[in-house]
């Protein structure tokens, strides 16, 4: 879906706060309902989920209780049941360079987190239950609708 | 090279489709000849290539036949022999959080894939054979040309 | 902090050059003092640092002396003591798909590196010593200042 570009934000989240909740609060405080973001930095813990594609459940989890670099945290924000919903995937590295990744859940404590948040406007994307996958997803646009 | 900003697209690719071919088809359907993108989501398989820098060949491959989260898929689109060419690198995580990465090849089956595609305009970048590396690359600009 | 969008650059760094120093030189040559970037490509070596959150020191290092794909290199540029400072985190993959990540340091030799650099304007972000973490960080904005 074609969107317009809104405001752009660059900054740092607060030491000790939760990474996913910080992204969510930023959107709420700034009235962002659609956008994309990236974060780099470091955390002192992390919790990541994995969607079981066969049973259609987020049942698996990896919890890391150590200091890790955020080598990449990418995602988007849109509406889910009229509430802002941040969808973030993260790649982390331990101090031997070993990487861990997954769907970011609450539980990642910020050591330092530098964000770039790009608001998108001119359209509304709402997540709703997708029977094919069991996830809350955006509708897939027909090819003709993609044409800008 | 300095470029201008074109259209911006946010959306989801179709369940079951190939990730790289979906990116390519999106560009073709929307007349995009230059741009950058990011994707997060999940796949039920993946195929990645590696360029052997000594023999100058893409001979190595990692094929994964399992459900994986896309923690990051980043890249660009430009022209190669007048055809749109999508260059994508991907990082994936299995359900223990273990990461795999490489040059994305056809063979990654989409479970859910949310894209942000940013068209760039005002310039043309063409890939051509680069004798130094053996890859199809853009020309390296001289320093003075970089100046905006 | 809300920022405005400046120039946008897409291109390739020179074969054999250092990745971090190339990003730095690009900013200096083009007068960029604030921005964000992404890079994909390949290197023939890499050096990454890790901040020890307990002793507040960058003492640990992973040095890789092999050909690796850059699956993601993300970060930002801002001022540190009035000089341009590039903060880059990287995820790399070896030819078995195994990933390595960390804080990019000088020592990553470019095989091919395709960048997208986005200048941001209308604000100034300066790094300074942050006593809480021991890092050179941007100030954390109060909630009211985030409001655009």
mmCIF file of C-alpha atoms in Angstrom, chain A residues 5-17 25-26 28-31 37-45 66-74 91-100 109-119, chain C residues 1-5 34-36 48-54 56 58 60-62 72 74-78 87-92 98-103 118 120 125 127 130 132-141 143 145-148:
data_model
loop_
_atom_site.group_PDB
_atom_site.id
_atom_site.type_symbol
_atom_site.label_atom_id
_atom_site.label_comp_id
_atom_site.label_asym_id
_atom_site.label_seq_id
_atom_site.Cartn_x
_atom_site.Cartn_y
_atom_site.Cartn_z
ATOM 1 C CA UNK A 5 6.049 10.233 4.784
ATOM 2 C CA UNK A 6 5.325 11.826 8.132
ATOM 3 C CA UNK A 7 7.589 12.993 10.904
ATOM 4 C CA UNK A 8 11.075 11.573 11.486
ATOM 5 C CA UNK A 9 12.560 11.064 14.956
ATOM 6 C CA UNK A 10 16.094 10.260 16.087
ATOM 7 C CA UNK A 11 17.035 9.764 19.718
ATOM 8 C CA UNK A 12 17.794 7.491 22.617
ATOM 9 C CA UNK A 13 15.541 5.538 24.939
ATOM 10 C CA UNK A 14 16.039 5.651 28.696
ATOM 11 C CA UNK A 15 18.516 3.387 30.444
ATOM 12 C CA UNK A 16 16.787 0.591 32.349
ATOM 13 C CA UNK A 17 13.490 0.788 30.460
ATOM 14 C CA UNK A 25 5.139 4.493 24.600
ATOM 15 C CA UNK A 26 6.953 6.657 22.066
ATOM 16 C CA UNK A 28 1.468 6.765 22.088
ATOM 17 C CA UNK A 29 3.158 9.945 23.326
ATOM 18 C CA UNK A 30 3.647 11.238 19.806
ATOM 19 C CA UNK A 31 0.390 10.111 18.242
ATOM 20 C CA UNK A 37 11.772 2.028 12.831
ATOM 21 C CA UNK A 38 15.284 0.748 13.492
ATOM 22 C CA UNK A 39 17.203 0.544 16.766
ATOM 23 C CA UNK A 40 20.828 -0.250 17.608
ATOM 24 C CA UNK A 41 22.400 -0.348 21.050
ATOM 25 C CA UNK A 42 22.740 -2.794 23.911
ATOM 26 C CA UNK A 43 20.514 -4.588 26.417
ATOM 27 C CA UNK A 44 21.161 -6.390 29.691
ATOM 28 C CA UNK A 45 18.488 -9.035 29.009
ATOM 29 C CA UNK A 66 23.241 -11.349 29.878
ATOM 30 C CA UNK A 67 24.622 -8.197 28.292
ATOM 31 C CA UNK A 68 24.107 -8.208 24.531
ATOM 32 C CA UNK A 69 24.644 -5.793 21.660
ATOM 33 C CA UNK A 70 21.549 -5.015 19.555
ATOM 34 C CA UNK A 71 22.973 -5.496 16.069
ATOM 35 C CA UNK A 72 19.580 -4.864 14.505
ATOM 36 C CA UNK A 73 16.059 -4.212 15.701
ATOM 37 C CA UNK A 74 13.667 -3.530 12.831
ATOM 38 C CA UNK A 91 19.179 -9.634 16.306
ATOM 39 C CA UNK A 92 21.512 -9.634 19.307
ATOM 40 C CA UNK A 93 25.182 -10.548 19.764
ATOM 41 C CA UNK A 94 26.905 -11.783 22.897
ATOM 42 C CA UNK A 95 30.485 -10.853 23.764
ATOM 43 C CA UNK A 96 31.883 -13.701 21.653
ATOM 44 C CA UNK A 97 30.010 -12.313 18.635
ATOM 45 C CA UNK A 98 27.428 -15.126 18.678
ATOM 46 C CA UNK A 99 24.021 -14.000 17.398
ATOM 47 C CA UNK A 100 20.522 -14.628 18.701
ATOM 48 C CA UNK A 109 16.103 -4.190 29.426
ATOM 49 C CA UNK A 110 17.789 -1.233 27.741
ATOM 50 C CA UNK A 111 21.422 -0.389 28.410
ATOM 51 C CA UNK A 112 21.592 2.031 25.492
ATOM 52 C CA UNK A 113 19.145 2.158 22.583
ATOM 53 C CA UNK A 114 19.330 4.618 19.694
ATOM 54 C CA UNK A 115 16.228 4.731 17.533
ATOM 55 C CA UNK A 116 15.225 6.134 14.185
ATOM 56 C CA UNK A 117 11.441 6.234 13.906
ATOM 57 C CA UNK A 118 9.774 7.218 10.642
ATOM 58 C CA UNK A 119 6.089 8.024 10.742
ATOM 59 C CA UNK C 1 13.906 14.350 18.871
ATOM 60 C CA UNK C 2 12.058 15.372 15.739
ATOM 61 C CA UNK C 3 14.297 15.922 12.739
ATOM 62 C CA UNK C 4 13.853 16.886 9.106
ATOM 63 C CA UNK C 5 14.909 14.840 6.118
ATOM 64 C CA UNK C 34 23.366 13.888 11.335
ATOM 65 C CA UNK C 35 21.858 10.848 9.662
ATOM 66 C CA UNK C 36 21.136 7.155 9.519
ATOM 67 C CA UNK C 48 33.827 -5.896 16.438
ATOM 68 C CA UNK C 49 33.752 -4.500 19.971
ATOM 69 C CA UNK C 50 31.558 -5.209 22.988
ATOM 70 C CA UNK C 51 30.911 -2.858 25.847
ATOM 71 C CA UNK C 52 31.372 -4.430 29.248
ATOM 72 C CA UNK C 53 28.369 -3.053 31.064
ATOM 73 C CA UNK C 54 29.812 -3.890 34.481
ATOM 74 C CA UNK C 56 32.083 0.369 31.659
ATOM 75 C CA UNK C 58 35.108 -1.504 25.474
ATOM 76 C CA UNK C 60 36.362 -7.154 24.362
ATOM 77 C CA UNK C 61 36.861 -7.764 20.708
ATOM 78 C CA UNK C 62 36.051 -10.354 18.063
ATOM 79 C CA UNK C 72 23.037 -6.040 8.047
ATOM 80 C CA UNK C 74 22.847 -0.300 10.605
ATOM 81 C CA UNK C 75 23.564 2.871 12.475
ATOM 82 C CA UNK C 76 23.692 6.607 12.707
ATOM 83 C CA UNK C 77 26.021 9.571 12.412
ATOM 84 C CA UNK C 78 26.098 12.550 14.755
ATOM 85 C CA UNK C 87 27.940 4.491 15.279
ATOM 86 C CA UNK C 88 27.516 1.210 13.392
ATOM 87 C CA UNK C 89 26.391 -2.259 14.456
ATOM 88 C CA UNK C 90 26.936 -5.176 12.114
ATOM 89 C CA UNK C 91 25.687 -8.721 11.513
ATOM 90 C CA UNK C 92 27.884 -10.965 9.379
ATOM 91 C CA UNK C 98 26.618 -18.833 10.799
ATOM 92 C CA UNK C 99 26.157 -15.292 12.101
ATOM 93 C CA UNK C 100 28.473 -12.990 14.033
ATOM 94 C CA UNK C 101 27.614 -9.542 15.294
ATOM 95 C CA UNK C 102 28.749 -6.573 17.326
ATOM 96 C CA UNK C 103 29.772 -2.924 17.394
ATOM 97 C CA UNK C 118 19.953 9.328 4.777
ATOM 98 C CA UNK C 120 18.793 14.259 8.802
ATOM 99 C CA UNK C 125 22.681 15.664 18.335
ATOM 100 C CA UNK C 127 27.357 12.745 22.121
ATOM 101 C CA UNK C 130 26.857 9.594 30.121
ATOM 102 C CA UNK C 132 24.941 6.122 34.017
ATOM 103 C CA UNK C 133 26.406 3.878 31.312
ATOM 104 C CA UNK C 134 29.958 5.150 30.805
ATOM 105 C CA UNK C 135 29.242 5.584 27.085
ATOM 106 C CA UNK C 136 29.252 8.706 24.923
ATOM 107 C CA UNK C 137 25.532 9.083 24.310
ATOM 108 C CA UNK C 138 22.927 11.556 23.165
ATOM 109 C CA UNK C 139 20.815 13.165 25.890
ATOM 110 C CA UNK C 140 17.504 11.429 26.601
ATOM 111 C CA UNK C 141 14.679 13.824 25.743
ATOM 112 C CA UNK C 143 8.541 13.187 27.030
ATOM 113 C CA UNK C 145 10.098 17.389 23.962
ATOM 114 C CA UNK C 146 9.370 14.324 21.848
ATOM 115 C CA UNK C 147 6.046 15.690 20.841
ATOM 116 C CA UNK C 148 6.336 16.900 17.289
#
